[in-house]
Amino acid sequence: MNRTLRETILWIGAGLGTLCLAWTAAMLAFGLTPLVFTSGSMSPAIEAGDLAFATTVPADELAEGDVVSVIDDRGVRITHRVTGIDPQDDGGAVLQLQGDANASPDEQAYNVDEVERVSFSVPKAGYVINAVNSPFGMFVIGLLVAAILVIAFRRDGGGGPDASAEDDSDDAAPDDRGLVPDHGVGHRVRRVVGVGAGAGALLVASGLGLQPTMAAFGDSPMMVSGALGAASVQAPATFTCTNVGGSGASVNLTFPHQDARYDYVVTIVNDQTGATVANRGGTITGAGTVGAAQTVNVARNFTPWGLFDAGAVQYTARVSSRLKSSTTWTSSDVTLKLYETRGLFEFSYRTYCGTA
């Protein structure tokens, strides 16, 4: 292998390893805790996928408006903004927190003596860090370190003139005292630096100290069977079906806009096969004021048929709420029935609300 290429790869490995080691040194020197946000309840200030850095401060140094990271009663890390502080005689404080995108404060109050306060964040960097720290990322880093080891200690052979010239290129002629200066020391040092730093990259990447934080969503508390609980994403309050005309050409599915933060997902499922009907429903963007009617028109003839098919096919229409900022935060489904029917030799199905 060409010496220039070999040493370039070694220096790249050394550079990556040095960056990882510098990361660890900075985390230790400044007492920083890296936090990767996995949800968007702190948007727009901190979005899902952002990387934030927090430092530990005493409770009496906190002020309303600070963004802090705490562990809740379930052992889940939550990172929200301080909306209320109740100082305690022992120097601690009871904190009330709320996500910027949440309509109400967290259900739980947090009793702390010290807490990790977010100092700054880097947009989207959390995705990169998570990729590096993933099993696939660790596999790639392991391959890189292995490649550096092979390149560092490989001796080009083959007996040809070029190979011999390269192998002997570190040797130098004796000086006037008969001594041979060791110009190969620099090359060996670069080998050691490349291998050591590359291995350091693997070790550091395997323990970056990342803390995933949920910045959890929450809605207003409600009473359930006499116990105080917290709803997450609320399903539409109602879901109705209306026949359009009398020919069975289509039906209208209607539900109210539940919250300004919500979009909605409408699906039609075949009761017999369990399959979801394609090209009907889908994601509906919440529009208008809260309570405004959201209407989805479902056209007929979505049942596959043959010339001699006849009869009725039953379906279930489903609607659920979903946060605009996250595809994973959804409500339970609200359902209703509709069906399609077709007579022998008719050229299309007719769609109606209700059961056949």
mmCIF file of C-alpha atoms in Angstrom:
data_model
loop_
_atom_site.group_PDB
_atom_site.id
_atom_site.type_symbol
_atom_site.label_atom_id
_atom_site.label_comp_id
_atom_site.label_asym_id
_atom_site.label_seq_id
_atom_site.Cartn_x
_atom_site.Cartn_y
_atom_site.Cartn_z
ATOM 1 C CA MET A 1 0.000 0.000 0.000
ATOM 2 C CA ASN A 2 1.252 3.483 -0.820
ATOM 3 C CA ARG A 3 2.882 5.037 2.259
ATOM 4 C CA THR A 4 1.057 8.364 1.831
ATOM 5 C CA LEU A 5 -2.328 6.635 1.759
ATOM 6 C CA ARG A 6 -1.419 4.435 4.731
ATOM 7 C CA GLU A 7 -0.298 7.346 6.871
ATOM 8 C CA THR A 8 -3.352 9.395 5.829
ATOM 9 C CA ILE A 9 -5.633 6.638 7.129
ATOM 10 C CA LEU A 10 -3.608 6.450 10.349
ATOM 11 C CA TRP A 11 -3.919 10.203 10.896
ATOM 12 C CA ILE A 12 -7.669 10.080 10.186
ATOM 13 C CA GLY A 13 -8.025 7.355 12.816
ATOM 14 C CA ALA A 14 -5.931 9.402 15.213
ATOM 15 C CA GLY A 15 -8.080 12.461 14.556
ATOM 16 C CA LEU A 16 -11.350 10.608 15.196
ATOM 17 C CA GLY A 17 -9.958 9.026 18.331
ATOM 18 C CA THR A 18 -8.703 12.374 19.570
ATOM 19 C CA LEU A 19 -12.149 13.914 19.043
ATOM 20 C CA CYS A 20 -13.757 11.145 21.124
ATOM 21 C CA LEU A 21 -11.163 11.524 23.864
ATOM 22 C CA ALA A 22 -11.617 15.316 23.803
ATOM 23 C CA TRP A 23 -15.396 14.791 24.128
ATOM 24 C CA THR A 24 -14.903 12.696 27.256
ATOM 25 C CA ALA A 25 -12.390 15.161 28.707
ATOM 26 C CA ALA A 26 -14.799 18.061 28.145
ATOM 27 C CA MET A 27 -17.691 16.168 29.764
ATOM 28 C CA LEU A 28 -15.546 15.455 32.844
ATOM 29 C CA ALA A 29 -13.852 18.855 33.047
ATOM 30 C CA PHE A 30 -17.043 20.908 32.808
ATOM 31 C CA GLY A 31 -19.355 18.431 34.545
ATOM 32 C CA LEU A 32 -21.636 18.201 31.503
ATOM 33 C CA THR A 33 -24.346 15.589 31.021
ATOM 34 C CA PRO A 34 -25.351 15.024 27.352
ATOM 35 C CA LEU A 35 -29.114 14.603 26.865
ATOM 36 C CA VAL A 36 -30.681 13.311 23.651
ATOM 37 C CA PHE A 37 -34.322 14.417 23.325
ATOM 38 C CA THR A 38 -36.572 11.585 22.145
ATOM 39 C CA SER A 39 -39.854 13.525 21.986
ATOM 40 C CA GLY A 40 -41.028 17.016 21.132
ATOM 41 C CA SER A 41 -42.865 18.399 24.170
ATOM 42 C CA MET A 42 -40.133 21.034 24.628
ATOM 43 C CA SER A 43 -40.562 22.303 21.061
ATOM 44 C CA PRO A 44 -39.954 24.758 19.584
ATOM 45 C CA ALA A 45 -37.131 25.566 22.052
ATOM 46 C CA ILE A 46 -35.714 22.011 21.939
ATOM 47 C CA GLU A 47 -36.978 19.618 19.288
ATOM 48 C CA ALA A 48 -36.943 15.816 19.188
ATOM 49 C CA GLY A 49 -33.483 14.666 18.057
ATOM 50 C CA ASP A 50 -31.668 17.659 19.562
ATOM 51 C CA LEU A 51 -28.623 17.143 21.802
ATOM 52 C CA ALA A 52 -28.607 19.216 25.009
ATOM 53 C CA PHE A 53 -25.927 19.614 27.657
ATOM 54 C CA ALA A 54 -26.773 20.005 31.345
ATOM 55 C CA THR A 55 -24.772 20.832 34.473
ATOM 56 C CA THR A 56 -25.683 19.946 38.048
ATOM 57 C CA VAL A 57 -26.681 22.957 40.192
ATOM 58 C CA PRO A 58 -28.106 23.299 43.738
ATOM 59 C CA ALA A 59 -31.852 23.744 43.993
ATOM 60 C CA ASP A 60 -31.489 27.257 45.443
ATOM 61 C CA GLU A 61 -29.825 28.443 42.201
ATOM 62 C CA LEU A 62 -32.848 27.619 40.057
ATOM 63 C CA ALA A 63 -35.224 30.203 38.641
ATOM 64 C CA GLU A 64 -38.543 29.924 36.864
ATOM 65 C CA GLY A 65 -37.948 29.461 33.152
ATOM 66 C CA ASP A 66 -34.925 27.179 33.584
ATOM 67 C CA VAL A 67 -35.040 23.876 31.717
ATOM 68 C CA VAL A 68 -34.110 21.006 34.045
ATOM 69 C CA SER A 69 -33.772 17.229 33.805
ATOM 70 C CA VAL A 70 -35.192 15.023 36.573
ATOM 71 C CA ILE A 71 -36.092 11.372 37.167
ATOM 72 C CA ASP A 72 -39.805 10.778 37.794
ATOM 73 C CA ASP A 73 -41.444 8.156 40.025
ATOM 74 C CA ARG A 74 -41.301 5.583 37.215
ATOM 75 C CA GLY A 75 -37.535 5.999 36.839
ATOM 76 C CA VAL A 76 -37.942 7.839 33.527
ATOM 77 C CA ARG A 77 -35.831 10.925 32.811
ATOM 78 C CA ILE A 78 -38.016 13.977 32.106
ATOM 79 C CA THR A 79 -36.654 17.312 30.838
ATOM 80 C CA HIS A 80 -39.103 20.227 31.130
ATOM 81 C CA ARG A 81 -39.200 23.920 32.006
ATOM 82 C CA VAL A 82 -39.566 25.118 35.610
ATOM 83 C CA THR A 83 -42.911 26.879 36.093
ATOM 84 C CA GLY A 84 -42.974 26.949 39.897
ATOM 85 C CA ILE A 85 -40.497 26.660 42.783
ATOM 86 C CA ASP A 86 -41.400 25.988 46.417
ATOM 87 C CA PRO A 87 -38.201 26.436 48.510
ATOM 88 C CA GLN A 88 -37.747 24.050 51.446
ATOM 89 C CA ASP A 89 -36.109 24.710 54.819
ATOM 90 C CA ASP A 90 -33.372 22.151 54.146
ATOM 91 C CA GLY A 91 -32.170 24.036 51.057
ATOM 92 C CA GLY A 92 -34.026 21.840 48.606
ATOM 93 C CA ALA A 93 -37.056 22.765 46.542
ATOM 94 C CA VAL A 94 -40.245 21.286 45.163
ATOM 95 C CA LEU A 95 -40.427 21.977 41.429
ATOM 96 C CA GLN A 96 -43.434 22.236 39.154
ATOM 97 C CA LEU A 97 -42.455 21.490 35.551
ATOM 98 C CA GLN A 98 -44.190 21.806 32.204
ATOM 99 C CA GLY A 99 -43.186 21.058 28.626
ATOM 100 C CA ASP A 100 -43.366 24.073 26.322
ATOM 101 C CA ALA A 101 -45.684 22.167 23.962
ATOM 102 C CA ASN A 102 -47.896 20.839 26.769
ATOM 103 C CA ALA A 103 -51.217 22.434 27.697
ATOM 104 C CA SER A 104 -50.822 21.720 31.407
ATOM 105 C CA PRO A 105 -48.058 21.168 33.998
ATOM 106 C CA ASP A 106 -46.646 17.745 34.825
ATOM 107 C CA GLU A 107 -48.821 15.717 37.166
ATOM 108 C CA GLN A 108 -45.881 15.003 39.474
ATOM 109 C CA ALA A 109 -44.069 17.616 41.581
ATOM 110 C CA TYR A 110 -40.328 16.993 41.964
ATOM 111 C CA ASN A 111 -38.573 17.330 45.334
ATOM 112 C CA VAL A 112 -34.883 18.006 44.638
ATOM 113 C CA ASP A 113 -31.729 19.117 46.478
ATOM 114 C CA GLU A 114 -29.787 19.546 43.239
ATOM 115 C CA VAL A 115 -30.788 19.123 39.625
ATOM 116 C CA GLU A 116 -29.309 19.016 36.125
ATOM 117 C CA ARG A 117 -30.020 22.330 34.385
ATOM 118 C CA VAL A 118 -29.790 22.532 30.589
ATOM 119 C CA SER A 119 -27.111 25.003 29.506
ATOM 120 C CA PHE A 120 -27.420 24.796 25.714
ATOM 121 C CA SER A 121 -28.546 22.485 22.930
ATOM 122 C CA VAL A 122 -27.371 21.536 19.443
ATOM 123 C CA PRO A 123 -30.179 20.984 16.889
ATOM 124 C CA LYS A 124 -30.418 17.444 15.428
ATOM 125 C CA ALA A 125 -27.028 16.389 16.845
ATOM 126 C CA GLY A 126 -28.765 13.750 18.957
ATOM 127 C CA TYR A 127 -29.557 11.753 15.825
ATOM 128 C CA VAL A 128 -25.837 11.618 14.984
ATOM 129 C CA ILE A 129 -24.807 10.654 18.515
ATOM 130 C CA ASN A 130 -27.483 7.966 18.722
ATOM 131 C CA ALA A 131 -26.315 6.553 15.379
ATOM 132 C CA VAL A 132 -22.708 6.381 16.611
ATOM 133 C CA ASN A 133 -23.797 4.781 19.887
ATOM 134 C CA SER A 134 -26.092 2.236 18.190
ATOM 135 C CA PRO A 135 -25.066 -1.409 17.671
ATOM 136 C CA PHE A 136 -24.508 -0.704 13.955
ATOM 137 C CA GLY A 137 -22.450 2.388 14.756
ATOM 138 C CA MET A 138 -20.306 0.409 17.189
ATOM 139 C CA PHE A 139 -19.842 -2.267 14.536
ATOM 140 C CA VAL A 140 -18.611 0.334 12.021
ATOM 141 C CA ILE A 141 -16.216 1.836 14.594
ATOM 142 C CA GLY A 142 -14.911 -1.661 15.368
ATOM 143 C CA LEU A 143 -14.247 -2.230 11.675
ATOM 144 C CA LEU A 144 -12.423 1.112 11.510
ATOM 145 C CA VAL A 145 -10.180 0.209 14.444
ATOM 146 C CA ALA A 146 -9.491 -3.225 12.943
ATOM 147 C CA ALA A 147 -8.566 -1.601 9.619
ATOM 148 C CA ILE A 148 -6.197 0.790 11.416
ATOM 149 C CA LEU A 149 -4.523 -2.144 13.177
ATOM 150 C CA VAL A 150 -4.039 -4.000 9.881
ATOM 151 C CA ILE A 151 -2.661 -0.931 8.118
ATOM 152 C CA ALA A 152 -0.412 0.056 11.018
ATOM 153 C CA PHE A 153 1.368 -3.276 11.302
ATOM 154 C CA ARG A 154 1.167 -4.492 7.724
ATOM 155 C CA ARG A 155 4.488 -5.020 5.949
ATOM 156 C CA ASP A 156 4.311 -4.743 2.182
ATOM 157 C CA GLY A 157 5.898 -7.817 0.663
ATOM 158 C CA GLY A 158 6.165 -9.474 -2.687
ATOM 159 C CA GLY A 159 9.884 -9.075 -3.298
ATOM 160 C CA GLY A 160 9.508 -6.480 -6.055
ATOM 161 C CA PRO A 161 11.682 -3.428 -6.304
ATOM 162 C CA ASP A 162 8.899 -1.100 -5.193
ATOM 163 C CA ALA A 163 8.078 -3.183 -2.136
ATOM 164 C CA SER A 164 11.726 -3.328 -1.115
ATOM 165 C CA ALA A 165 12.109 0.390 -1.589
ATOM 166 C CA GLU A 166 9.131 1.026 0.639
ATOM 167 C CA ASP A 167 10.254 -1.393 3.337
ATOM 168 C CA ASP A 168 13.713 0.189 3.384
ATOM 169 C CA SER A 169 12.589 3.761 3.111
ATOM 170 C CA ASP A 170 12.836 4.231 6.864
ATOM 171 C CA ASP A 171 16.523 3.277 6.815
ATOM 172 C CA ALA A 172 19.155 6.006 6.489
ATOM 173 C CA ALA A 173 22.849 6.039 5.547
ATOM 174 C CA PRO A 174 25.453 6.260 8.359
ATOM 175 C CA ASP A 175 26.642 9.740 9.245
ATOM 176 C CA ASP A 176 30.326 10.795 9.424
ATOM 177 C CA ARG A 177 30.602 9.110 12.827
ATOM 178 C CA GLY A 178 29.368 5.807 11.439
ATOM 179 C CA LEU A 179 25.977 6.060 13.252
ATOM 180 C CA VAL A 180 22.654 5.404 11.543
ATOM 181 C CA PRO A 181 19.987 7.943 12.540
ATOM 182 C CA ASP A 182 16.597 6.337 13.216
ATOM 183 C CA HIS A 183 14.323 8.349 10.895
ATOM 184 C CA GLY A 184 11.764 5.560 11.222
ATOM 185 C CA VAL A 185 10.889 6.689 14.741
ATOM 186 C CA GLY A 186 8.431 9.288 13.430
ATOM 187 C CA HIS A 187 6.639 6.676 11.370
ATOM 188 C CA ARG A 188 6.423 4.284 14.312
ATOM 189 C CA VAL A 189 5.111 7.091 16.501
ATOM 190 C CA ARG A 190 2.399 7.813 13.955
ATOM 191 C CA ARG A 191 1.497 4.107 14.014
ATOM 192 C CA VAL A 192 1.177 4.116 17.785
ATOM 193 C CA VAL A 193 -0.832 7.361 17.755
ATOM 194 C CA GLY A 194 -3.169 6.057 15.069
ATOM 195 C CA VAL A 195 -3.779 2.725 16.766
ATOM 196 C CA GLY A 196 -4.057 4.159 20.273
ATOM 197 C CA ALA A 197 -6.422 6.956 19.310
ATOM 198 C CA GLY A 198 -8.497 4.663 17.115
ATOM 199 C CA ALA A 199 -8.878 2.185 19.954
ATOM 200 C CA GLY A 200 -9.718 5.117 22.209
ATOM 201 C CA ALA A 201 -12.509 6.047 19.801
ATOM 202 C CA LEU A 202 -14.003 2.574 20.199
ATOM 203 C CA LEU A 203 -13.783 2.655 23.975
ATOM 204 C CA VAL A 204 -15.132 6.183 24.318
ATOM 205 C CA ALA A 205 -17.965 5.653 21.819
ATOM 206 C CA SER A 206 -19.071 2.624 23.825
ATOM 207 C CA GLY A 207 -19.515 4.775 26.927
ATOM 208 C CA LEU A 208 -20.414 8.299 25.837
ATOM 209 C CA GLY A 209 -22.587 8.748 28.907
ATOM 210 C CA LEU A 210 -25.642 9.760 26.859
ATOM 211 C CA GLN A 211 -28.915 10.168 28.714
ATOM 212 C CA PRO A 212 -32.096 9.789 26.631
ATOM 213 C CA THR A 213 -34.765 12.152 27.930
ATOM 214 C CA MET A 214 -38.445 11.942 27.159
ATOM 215 C CA ALA A 215 -39.633 15.553 27.573
ATOM 216 C CA ALA A 216 -42.977 13.800 28.042
ATOM 217 C CA PHE A 217 -46.316 15.009 26.741
ATOM 218 C CA GLY A 218 -49.278 15.415 29.036
ATOM 219 C CA ASP A 219 -52.800 16.816 28.971
ATOM 220 C CA SER A 220 -55.051 18.134 31.717
ATOM 221 C CA PRO A 221 -55.558 15.746 34.650
ATOM 222 C CA MET A 222 -58.866 13.889 34.916
ATOM 223 C CA MET A 223 -60.491 11.743 37.588
ATOM 224 C CA VAL A 224 -60.703 8.031 36.794
ATOM 225 C CA SER A 225 -62.440 5.752 39.328
ATOM 226 C CA GLY A 226 -61.650 8.147 42.126
ATOM 227 C CA ALA A 227 -57.889 8.242 41.460
ATOM 228 C CA LEU A 228 -55.995 11.106 39.892
ATOM 229 C CA GLY A 229 -54.442 10.121 36.577
ATOM 230 C CA ALA A 230 -53.066 11.862 33.501
ATOM 231 C CA ALA A 231 -54.362 11.507 29.951
ATOM 232 C CA SER A 232 -51.833 11.560 27.165
ATOM 233 C CA VAL A 233 -53.442 12.198 23.775
ATOM 234 C CA GLN A 234 -57.236 12.491 23.792
ATOM 235 C CA ALA A 235 -59.320 10.606 21.233
ATOM 236 C CA PRO A 236 -62.034 12.489 19.319
ATOM 237 C CA ALA A 237 -65.094 12.951 21.511
ATOM 238 C CA THR A 238 -67.505 11.705 18.808
ATOM 239 C CA PHE A 239 -67.343 9.870 15.482
ATOM 240 C CA THR A 240 -70.356 9.808 13.143
ATOM 241 C CA CYS A 241 -71.180 8.509 9.672
ATOM 242 C CA THR A 242 -73.588 10.094 7.145
ATOM 243 C CA ASN A 243 -74.745 8.610 3.839
ATOM 244 C CA VAL A 244 -74.164 10.981 0.919
ATOM 245 C CA GLY A 245 -77.314 10.966 -1.229
ATOM 246 C CA GLY A 246 -79.249 7.744 -1.621
ATOM 247 C CA SER A 247 -77.198 5.965 -4.261
ATOM 248 C CA GLY A 248 -74.463 4.647 -1.987
ATOM 249 C CA ALA A 249 -71.818 6.667 -3.838
ATOM 250 C CA SER A 250 -69.970 7.616 -0.630
ATOM 251 C CA VAL A 251 -70.258 8.335 3.082
ATOM 252 C CA ASN A 252 -68.962 11.199 5.221
ATOM 253 C CA LEU A 253 -67.086 10.384 8.438
ATOM 254 C CA THR A 254 -67.143 13.321 10.903
ATOM 255 C CA PHE A 255 -65.404 14.019 14.221
ATOM 256 C CA PRO A 256 -64.567 17.192 16.183
ATOM 257 C CA HIS A 257 -61.129 18.871 16.268
ATOM 258 C CA GLN A 258 -60.014 17.855 19.747
ATOM 259 C CA ASP A 259 -56.889 19.983 20.251
ATOM 260 C CA ALA A 260 -54.880 22.505 18.210
ATOM 261 C CA ARG A 261 -51.819 20.233 18.575
ATOM 262 C CA TYR A 262 -53.523 17.232 16.966
ATOM 263 C CA ASP A 263 -53.784 15.649 13.562
ATOM 264 C CA TYR A 264 -55.930 12.549 13.009
ATOM 265 C CA VAL A 265 -55.552 9.099 11.432
ATOM 266 C CA VAL A 266 -58.565 7.501 9.722
ATOM 267 C CA THR A 267 -58.462 3.876 8.583
ATOM 268 C CA ILE A 268 -61.016 1.473 7.108
ATOM 269 C CA VAL A 269 -60.567 -2.197 8.072
ATOM 270 C CA ASN A 270 -62.236 -5.236 6.483
ATOM 271 C CA ASP A 271 -63.917 -7.100 9.364
ATOM 272 C CA GLN A 272 -63.545 -10.491 7.691
ATOM 273 C CA THR A 273 -59.887 -10.324 6.592
ATOM 274 C CA GLY A 274 -58.530 -7.711 9.030
ATOM 275 C CA ALA A 275 -56.865 -5.908 6.110
ATOM 276 C CA THR A 276 -56.709 -2.122 5.967
ATOM 277 C CA VAL A 277 -58.306 -0.635 2.854
ATOM 278 C CA ALA A 278 -55.813 1.271 0.696
ATOM 279 C CA ASN A 279 -56.493 4.775 -0.653
ATOM 280 C CA ARG A 280 -59.245 5.531 1.850
ATOM 281 C CA GLY A 281 -58.751 7.735 4.910
ATOM 282 C CA GLY A 282 -55.138 8.343 5.952
ATOM 283 C CA THR A 283 -53.652 11.213 7.957
ATOM 284 C CA ILE A 284 -56.016 14.171 8.300
ATOM 285 C CA THR A 285 -54.561 17.554 9.251
ATOM 286 C CA GLY A 286 -56.454 19.092 12.163
ATOM 287 C CA ALA A 287 -57.954 22.377 10.953
ATOM 288 C CA GLY A 288 -60.010 25.227 12.382
ATOM 289 C CA THR A 289 -60.759 25.982 16.002
ATOM 290 C CA VAL A 290 -61.051 23.362 18.711
ATOM 291 C CA GLY A 291 -64.435 21.646 18.268
ATOM 292 C CA ALA A 292 -64.632 22.373 14.528
ATOM 293 C CA ALA A 293 -65.983 19.445 12.484
ATOM 294 C CA GLN A 294 -63.408 17.419 10.557
ATOM 295 C CA THR A 295 -65.005 15.501 7.656
ATOM 296 C CA VAL A 296 -63.559 12.690 5.575
ATOM 297 C CA ASN A 297 -65.407 11.508 2.457
ATOM 298 C CA VAL A 298 -65.084 7.786 1.761
ATOM 299 C CA ALA A 299 -65.978 6.902 -1.825
ATOM 300 C CA ARG A 300 -67.614 3.603 -2.727
ATOM 301 C CA ASN A 301 -66.247 0.568 -4.527
ATOM 302 C CA PHE A 302 -63.183 -0.182 -2.405
ATOM 303 C CA THR A 303 -64.118 -3.870 -2.137
ATOM 304 C CA PRO A 304 -62.322 -6.128 -4.670
ATOM 305 C CA TRP A 305 -64.907 -8.006 -6.733
ATOM 306 C CA GLY A 306 -65.463 -10.381 -9.633
ATOM 307 C CA LEU A 307 -68.272 -10.449 -12.156
ATOM 308 C CA PHE A 308 -70.312 -13.031 -10.242
ATOM 309 C CA ASP A 309 -69.643 -11.652 -6.750
ATOM 310 C CA ALA A 310 -72.641 -10.348 -4.830
ATOM 311 C CA GLY A 311 -73.637 -9.599 -1.256
ATOM 312 C CA ALA A 312 -72.413 -7.320 1.533
ATOM 313 C CA VAL A 313 -68.984 -6.786 3.096
ATOM 314 C CA GLN A 314 -68.722 -5.304 6.603
ATOM 315 C CA TYR A 315 -66.056 -2.750 7.578
ATOM 316 C CA THR A 316 -64.925 -0.871 10.685
ATOM 317 C CA ALA A 317 -63.899 2.777 10.378
ATOM 318 C CA ARG A 318 -61.370 3.954 12.976
ATOM 319 C CA VAL A 319 -60.145 7.410 13.942
ATOM 320 C CA SER A 320 -57.423 8.362 16.425
ATOM 321 C CA SER A 321 -55.733 11.617 17.425
ATOM 322 C CA ARG A 322 -52.004 12.114 16.897
ATOM 323 C CA LEU A 323 -49.665 14.887 17.960
ATOM 324 C CA LYS A 324 -48.503 17.018 15.036
ATOM 325 C CA SER A 325 -44.949 16.968 16.411
ATOM 326 C CA SER A 326 -44.656 13.201 16.881
ATOM 327 C CA THR A 327 -45.962 10.174 14.986
ATOM 328 C CA THR A 328 -45.617 7.939 18.049
ATOM 329 C CA TRP A 329 -47.958 9.816 20.413
ATOM 330 C CA THR A 330 -51.464 8.671 19.491
ATOM 331 C CA SER A 331 -54.781 8.188 21.240
ATOM 332 C CA SER A 332 -56.974 5.125 21.404
ATOM 333 C CA ASP A 333 -59.285 4.464 18.428
ATOM 334 C CA VAL A 334 -62.914 5.547 18.138
ATOM 335 C CA THR A 335 -64.828 3.229 15.789
ATOM 336 C CA LEU A 336 -68.056 2.897 13.824
ATOM 337 C CA LYS A 337 -69.449 0.467 11.263
ATOM 338 C CA LEU A 338 -70.060 0.814 7.529
ATOM 339 C CA TYR A 339 -70.576 -1.693 4.737
ATOM 340 C CA GLU A 340 -70.532 -2.183 0.988
ATOM 341 C CA THR A 341 -73.114 -4.151 -0.955
ATOM 342 C CA ARG A 342 -73.393 -5.262 -4.569
ATOM 343 C CA GLY A 343 -76.019 -7.116 -6.552
ATOM 344 C CA LEU A 344 -75.267 -9.833 -9.057
ATOM 345 C CA PHE A 345 -73.995 -8.399 -12.391
ATOM 346 C CA GLU A 346 -73.847 -4.869 -10.950
ATOM 347 C CA PHE A 347 -70.694 -3.007 -11.911
ATOM 348 C CA SER A 348 -69.894 -1.363 -8.564
ATOM 349 C CA TYR A 349 -70.422 -1.662 -4.851
ATOM 350 C CA ARG A 350 -72.523 0.812 -2.899
ATOM 351 C CA THR A 351 -71.282 2.128 0.453
ATOM 352 C CA TYR A 352 -73.532 2.825 3.456
ATOM 353 C CA CYS A 353 -73.222 3.635 7.158
ATOM 354 C CA GLY A 354 -74.078 0.979 9.748
ATOM 355 C CA THR A 355 -74.237 -2.796 9.509
ATOM 356 C CA ALA A 356 -75.487 -4.883 6.595
#
